[in-house]
Structure formats: C-alpha cells, structure tokens
Amino acid sequence: MERLDKVLAATGQWSRKQAKELIKAGRVKVAGAAPRGPEDKVAPGTSVTVDGRPIVTEKYLYLMLHKPAGVVSSTQDPRDRTVLDLLPRDLRGRDLFPVGRLDKDTEGLLLLTNDGPLAHELLAPGRHVEKVYYAQVDGELTEEDRAAFAGGLTLGDGTGCRPAGLEILPPADRCLVTIQEGKYHQVRRMLASRGKPVRYLKRLSMGPLSLDPALPAGAWRPLSLEERANLGR
Ligand code: URA
C-alpha cells in the first residue's frame, strides 16, 4: 500500500505538492470514489484517475531536464551533486539515468529515462543522432573555422571528427555547433583546436528533442506525448 500523493508523484507527471493540490481540488478519484486526502493508502492495481483519466503507472519514464552548470551527469558521485539529485525523492529508485553526458560545466538539454533500449538507439554511433550546442568562445569565429568543421576536424591528440556544422552568430564569438557523435568534451575540444576556447556551452537539442525554452536551468518536466511520439515512444 502506498500513499495516494506518492502514487501520483511516482508517475513523474506531478510533484508531491502538485499531487496534493490535485487531490484537494477534487480532481482525483480512487476506485471511482473521492479520496479523503493525500495520505489515503492505495493498494497496487487500484484504479486512480485524474480528471477522469486513469493515471498511467508506466514502466518507463521520460523526463526533460535543463541541466544547470555545476552538477555531473552521472547517477552517483562521491563529491558532486548529480542530475538525479535535482529530481524529487519519489522519482529516485525508478532507475533513471541520463541519455548521454554533458560536462559538469555544460548546461542544457538532458533526457532522463529508464528506457534502456531508447538510450541505446539515441547513443548508438551508427545512428548519427544530431546534437546542437550553443557556444560562446574566446576570439572571433571565421569562415575558415566553418570550413574546417565541415571538412572534419582533427583534434589535438589526433582524434578525427566527422564533418560537423558551425553556424556563426552575430556577434562572431557565438555559434551553433551540430555534431553527430559524442566524443569526450567534443565541442570544447573542436573549438579549442581552432584556437577558440569555449567560455559557455549549452545543449539545445538531441535528435527530435529540443530544450523547452520555458524550462529554467535546474528544472525538469515529463516529455509531452508529442515529444515521446517523435522519439518513437
Ligand atoms: N561537448 C562538450 O565539449 N561538452 C559537453 O558537455 C557536450 C559536448
């Protein structure tokens, strides 16, 4: 038996606070009847509805996180706060993990899920899923830099990169970088190899999924049905 607010929060669609508000507003029914309050105990398999729609206690969760700088994209770390520490307690223990990594200092779009096959599809090197980053650099980007990205850069240690997009924005120390790979510190190393070290880096999109501009750094939300459909889920 679980508390009703906890059952609602475990769907990933509402925080505990929002779940309590839904219950108070009379929008939740348990086995067709109005619950007394958020602390009501719900047996597994009991029908719970919100606005008449059954809640889906799905096996897989899909969350969009706007990763802030200063947290690491691993599931546990002895020193640093992790992206999982940004989620409410109810979503811990659901085996969520980030699909791909962003450096500690990089901000932006991170998909968190417990759907291993989806992560595999998005990260498989052969799939060439496009990731778009916004970067600010020291120095001014030039047409030669754009051509070098398009031709496939060789990094300082000899690592070869596939052709990548470099769109120079005004002012010319800002750009959009599009890559199809996920090598260690790739965007930082690509720009550094052109003598333009990165000052700020943010991921804007991964495949069909774009960072919601209304989502502040540090916040998360479940993917919409449309976003999930775009990912084939
Ligand atoms: N490239 C980087 O250099 N850092 C990231 O976090 C992601 C891509």
CSV table of C-alpha atoms and ligand atoms in Angstrom, one decimal:
chain,number,residue,atom,x,y,z
A,1,MET,CA,0.0,0.0,0.0
A,2,GLU,CA,1.3,3.5,-0.9
A,3,ARG,CA,0.1,7.0,-0.1
A,4,LEU,CA,-2.1,8.5,-2.8
A,5,ASP,CA,0.1,11.6,-3.3
A,6,LYS,CA,3.1,9.3,-3.6
A,7,VAL,CA,1.4,7.1,-6.2
A,8,LEU,CA,0.6,10.2,-8.3
A,9,ALA,CA,4.2,11.6,-7.9
A,10,ALA,CA,5.7,8.3,-8.9
A,11,THR,CA,4.2,8.8,-12.4
A,12,GLY,CA,6.7,11.6,-13.0
A,13,GLN,CA,3.9,13.9,-14.1
A,14,TRP,CA,3.3,15.9,-10.8
A,15,SER,CA,5.4,16.8,-7.8
A,16,ARG,CA,4.1,15.7,-4.4
A,17,LYS,CA,2.9,19.3,-3.8
A,18,GLN,CA,1.1,19.3,-7.1
A,19,ALA,CA,-0.4,15.9,-6.4
A,20,LYS,CA,-1.7,17.2,-3.0
A,21,GLU,CA,-3.3,20.2,-4.8
A,22,LEU,CA,-5.0,17.9,-7.4
A,23,ILE,CA,-6.4,15.8,-4.6
A,24,LYS,CA,-7.6,18.9,-2.7
A,25,ALA,CA,-9.2,20.3,-5.8
A,26,GLY,CA,-11.3,17.1,-6.1
A,27,ARG,CA,-9.7,16.1,-9.4
A,28,VAL,CA,-8.6,12.6,-8.2
A,29,LYS,CA,-10.7,9.5,-7.7
A,30,VAL,CA,-9.7,6.2,-6.2
A,31,ALA,CA,-11.7,3.2,-7.3
A,32,GLY,CA,-14.3,5.7,-8.6
A,33,ALA,CA,-14.7,7.5,-5.2
A,34,ALA,CA,-13.3,10.7,-3.8
A,35,PRO,CA,-10.3,10.1,-1.5
A,36,ARG,CA,-10.3,11.7,2.0
A,37,GLY,CA,-6.8,13.1,1.5
A,38,PRO,CA,-3.3,12.7,0.1
A,39,GLU,CA,-2.4,10.2,2.9
A,40,ASP,CA,-5.0,7.7,1.9
A,41,LYS,CA,-3.4,4.3,1.2
A,42,VAL,CA,-3.8,2.8,-2.3
A,43,ALA,CA,-3.4,-0.9,-2.9
A,44,PRO,CA,-1.4,-1.9,-6.1
A,45,GLY,CA,-3.8,-2.3,-9.0
A,46,THR,CA,-6.4,0.1,-7.7
A,47,SER,CA,-7.8,2.4,-10.4
A,48,VAL,CA,-6.7,6.0,-9.8
A,49,THR,CA,-8.0,8.8,-12.1
A,50,VAL,CA,-7.1,12.4,-12.6
A,51,ASP,CA,-9.9,14.4,-14.3
A,52,GLY,CA,-11.5,11.1,-15.2
A,53,ARG,CA,-8.4,9.8,-17.0
A,54,PRO,CA,-6.6,6.8,-15.5
A,55,ILE,CA,-3.1,7.6,-14.4
A,56,VAL,CA,-0.5,5.5,-16.1
A,57,THR,CA,2.0,3.9,-13.8
A,58,GLU,CA,4.2,3.2,-16.7
A,59,LYS,CA,7.3,1.1,-16.5
A,60,TYR,CA,9.3,3.7,-18.4
A,61,LEU,CA,9.7,7.4,-17.5
A,62,TYR,CA,10.9,10.1,-19.9
A,63,LEU,CA,11.9,13.4,-18.4
A,64,MET,CA,13.4,16.5,-19.9
A,65,LEU,CA,15.9,18.2,-17.6
A,66,HIS,CA,17.5,21.6,-18.1
A,67,LYS,CA,20.9,20.7,-16.6
A,68,PRO,CA,22.5,23.6,-14.8
A,69,ALA,CA,26.2,24.1,-14.7
A,70,GLY,CA,27.9,22.6,-11.6
A,71,VAL,CA,26.1,19.2,-11.5
A,72,VAL,CA,27.5,16.0,-13.0
A,73,SER,CA,25.6,13.8,-15.4
A,74,SER,CA,26.1,10.6,-13.6
A,75,THR,CA,23.8,8.7,-11.4
A,76,GLN,CA,26.0,8.8,-8.3
A,77,ASP,CA,29.2,10.7,-7.4
A,78,PRO,CA,31.2,10.8,-4.2
A,79,ARG,CA,31.8,14.6,-4.4
A,80,ASP,CA,29.5,16.4,-6.7
A,81,ARG,CA,25.7,16.8,-7.0
A,82,THR,CA,24.3,14.7,-9.8
A,83,VAL,CA,21.5,15.3,-12.2
A,84,LEU,CA,19.4,12.8,-10.2
A,85,ASP,CA,19.7,15.0,-7.1
A,86,LEU,CA,17.6,17.5,-9.0
A,87,LEU,CA,14.6,15.2,-9.1
A,88,PRO,CA,12.1,14.8,-6.3
A,89,ARG,CA,12.5,11.8,-3.9
A,90,ASP,CA,9.5,10.0,-5.5
A,91,LEU,CA,11.4,9.6,-8.7
A,92,ARG,CA,14.5,8.1,-7.2
A,93,GLY,CA,14.5,4.4,-7.2
A,94,ARG,CA,13.0,4.3,-10.7
A,95,ASP,CA,16.4,3.5,-12.2
A,96,LEU,CA,16.5,6.8,-14.2
A,97,PHE,CA,19.7,7.6,-15.9
A,98,PRO,CA,20.8,10.4,-18.3
A,99,VAL,CA,21.0,9.6,-22.0
A,100,GLY,CA,24.5,10.7,-22.8
A,101,ARG,CA,26.6,13.0,-20.7
A,102,LEU,CA,27.1,16.7,-20.5
A,103,ASP,CA,30.3,18.1,-18.8
A,104,LYS,CA,29.9,19.5,-15.3
A,105,ASP,CA,30.1,23.0,-16.7
A,106,THR,CA,27.8,22.4,-19.7
A,107,GLU,CA,24.1,23.4,-19.4
A,108,GLY,CA,21.1,22.4,-21.4
A,109,LEU,CA,19.0,19.5,-22.6
A,110,LEU,CA,19.4,16.2,-20.9
A,111,LEU,CA,16.9,13.3,-21.4
A,112,LEU,CA,16.5,11.2,-18.3
A,113,THR,CA,14.8,7.8,-18.7
A,114,ASN,CA,14.8,4.2,-17.5
A,115,ASP,CA,14.2,3.0,-21.1
A,116,GLY,CA,17.5,1.3,-21.9
A,117,PRO,CA,16.6,0.4,-25.5
A,118,LEU,CA,15.8,4.1,-26.3
A,119,ALA,CA,19.1,5.2,-24.8
A,120,HIS,CA,20.8,2.7,-26.9
A,121,GLU,CA,19.0,3.9,-30.1
A,122,LEU,CA,19.9,7.5,-29.4
A,123,LEU,CA,23.5,6.9,-28.5
A,124,ALA,CA,24.5,4.2,-31.0
A,125,PRO,CA,27.3,5.6,-33.1
A,126,GLY,CA,25.8,4.2,-36.3
A,127,ARG,CA,22.6,6.2,-35.7
A,128,HIS,CA,24.3,9.6,-36.2
A,129,VAL,CA,21.7,11.4,-34.0
A,130,GLU,CA,22.3,15.2,-34.3
A,131,LYS,CA,23.1,17.2,-31.2
A,132,VAL,CA,23.0,21.0,-31.4
A,133,TYR,CA,25.0,23.2,-29.0
A,134,TYR,CA,25.1,26.9,-28.4
A,135,ALA,CA,28.6,28.1,-27.6
A,136,GLN,CA,30.4,31.3,-26.7
A,137,VAL,CA,34.2,31.3,-27.3
A,138,ASP,CA,37.2,33.5,-26.8
A,139,GLY,CA,38.1,35.1,-30.1
A,140,GLU,CA,36.0,35.5,-33.3
A,141,LEU,CA,34.9,32.6,-35.4
A,142,THR,CA,35.7,32.8,-39.1
A,143,GLU,CA,34.7,31.2,-42.4
A,144,GLU,CA,37.9,29.1,-42.1
A,145,ASP,CA,36.6,27.7,-38.9
A,146,ARG,CA,33.3,26.8,-40.5
A,147,ALA,CA,35.1,25.2,-43.4
A,148,ALA,CA,37.3,23.2,-41.0
A,149,PHE,CA,34.3,21.9,-39.1
A,150,ALA,CA,32.6,21.0,-42.4
A,151,GLY,CA,35.7,19.1,-43.6
A,152,GLY,CA,36.0,17.0,-40.4
A,153,LEU,CA,38.4,18.3,-37.7
A,154,THR,CA,41.4,16.5,-36.2
A,155,LEU,CA,41.7,17.2,-32.5
A,156,GLY,CA,45.0,17.9,-30.7
A,157,ASP,CA,45.5,14.3,-29.8
A,158,GLY,CA,45.0,13.1,-33.4
A,159,THR,CA,41.3,12.1,-32.9
A,160,GLY,CA,39.4,12.6,-36.1
A,161,CYS,CA,35.9,14.1,-36.1
A,162,ARG,CA,33.1,13.6,-38.6
A,163,PRO,CA,32.0,16.6,-40.5
A,164,ALA,CA,30.2,19.0,-38.2
A,165,GLY,CA,28.1,22.2,-38.6
A,166,LEU,CA,29.4,25.5,-37.4
A,167,GLU,CA,26.9,28.4,-37.7
A,168,ILE,CA,28.5,31.7,-36.7
A,169,LEU,CA,26.1,34.0,-35.0
A,170,PRO,CA,26.4,37.7,-34.5
A,171,PRO,CA,28.4,38.6,-32.5
A,172,ALA,CA,31.1,36.3,-34.0
A,173,ASP,CA,32.2,34.9,-30.7
A,174,ARG,CA,28.9,32.9,-30.6
A,175,CYS,CA,27.9,29.9,-32.6
A,176,LEU,CA,25.7,26.9,-33.1
A,177,VAL,CA,27.6,23.6,-33.4
A,178,THR,CA,25.9,20.5,-34.8
A,179,ILE,CA,27.6,17.1,-34.2
A,180,GLN,CA,26.6,13.6,-34.8
A,181,GLU,CA,29.0,12.0,-32.3
A,182,GLY,CA,29.6,12.1,-28.6
A,183,LYS,CA,33.3,12.0,-28.0
A,184,TYR,CA,34.7,13.2,-24.7
A,185,HIS,CA,34.5,17.0,-24.4
A,186,GLN,CA,33.9,17.0,-28.1
A,187,VAL,CA,32.6,20.5,-28.7
A,188,ARG,CA,35.1,22.1,-26.3
A,189,ARG,CA,38.0,20.2,-28.0
A,190,MET,CA,36.8,21.0,-31.5
A,191,LEU,CA,36.6,24.8,-30.8
A,192,ALA,CA,39.9,24.7,-28.8
A,193,SER,CA,41.6,23.0,-31.8
A,194,ARG,CA,40.7,26.2,-33.8
A,195,GLY,CA,42.2,28.4,-31.0
A,196,LYS,CA,38.8,29.4,-29.8
A,197,PRO,CA,38.4,28.0,-26.3
A,198,VAL,CA,34.8,27.7,-25.0
A,199,ARG,CA,33.6,30.1,-22.3
A,200,TYR,CA,30.0,28.8,-22.2
A,201,LEU,CA,28.3,25.7,-23.6
A,202,LYS,CA,24.7,24.7,-23.7
A,203,ARG,CA,23.0,21.8,-25.5
A,204,LEU,CA,19.8,22.9,-27.3
A,205,SER,CA,18.7,19.7,-28.9
A,206,MET,CA,19.2,16.0,-29.4
A,207,GLY,CA,17.6,14.4,-32.4
A,208,PRO,CA,14.0,15.5,-32.5
A,209,LEU,CA,14.0,16.7,-28.9
A,210,SER,CA,14.6,20.4,-28.2
A,211,LEU,CA,15.1,22.1,-24.8
A,212,ASP,CA,11.9,23.7,-23.8
A,213,PRO,CA,12.7,27.5,-23.6
A,214,ALA,CA,10.2,27.8,-20.7
A,215,LEU,CA,12.2,25.3,-18.6
A,216,PRO,CA,14.6,27.2,-16.3
A,217,ALA,CA,18.1,25.8,-15.5
A,218,GLY,CA,17.7,23.1,-12.8
A,219,ALA,CA,14.0,22.3,-13.7
A,220,TRP,CA,12.6,19.2,-15.3
A,221,ARG,CA,9.3,18.1,-16.8
A,222,PRO,CA,7.9,14.9,-18.3
A,223,LEU,CA,8.1,14.7,-22.1
A,224,SER,CA,4.9,15.6,-23.8
A,225,LEU,CA,3.0,12.9,-25.8
A,226,GLU,CA,4.2,14.6,-29.0
A,227,GLU,CA,7.8,14.6,-27.9
A,228,ARG,CA,7.6,10.9,-26.9
A,229,ALA,CA,6.0,10.1,-30.3
A,230,ASN,CA,8.9,11.9,-32.0
A,231,LEU,CA,11.2,9.5,-30.2
A,232,GLY,CA,9.1,6.5,-31.2
A,233,ARG,CA,7.7,6.1,-27.7
B,1,URA,N1,30.8,18.6,-25.9
B,1,URA,C1,31.5,19.1,-24.9
B,1,URA,O1,32.6,19.5,-25.0
B,1,URA,N2,30.9,19.1,-23.7
B,1,URA,C2,29.6,18.6,-23.5
B,1,URA,O2,29.1,18.6,-22.4
B,1,URA,C3,28.9,18.1,-24.6
B,1,URA,C4,29.5,18.1,-25.8
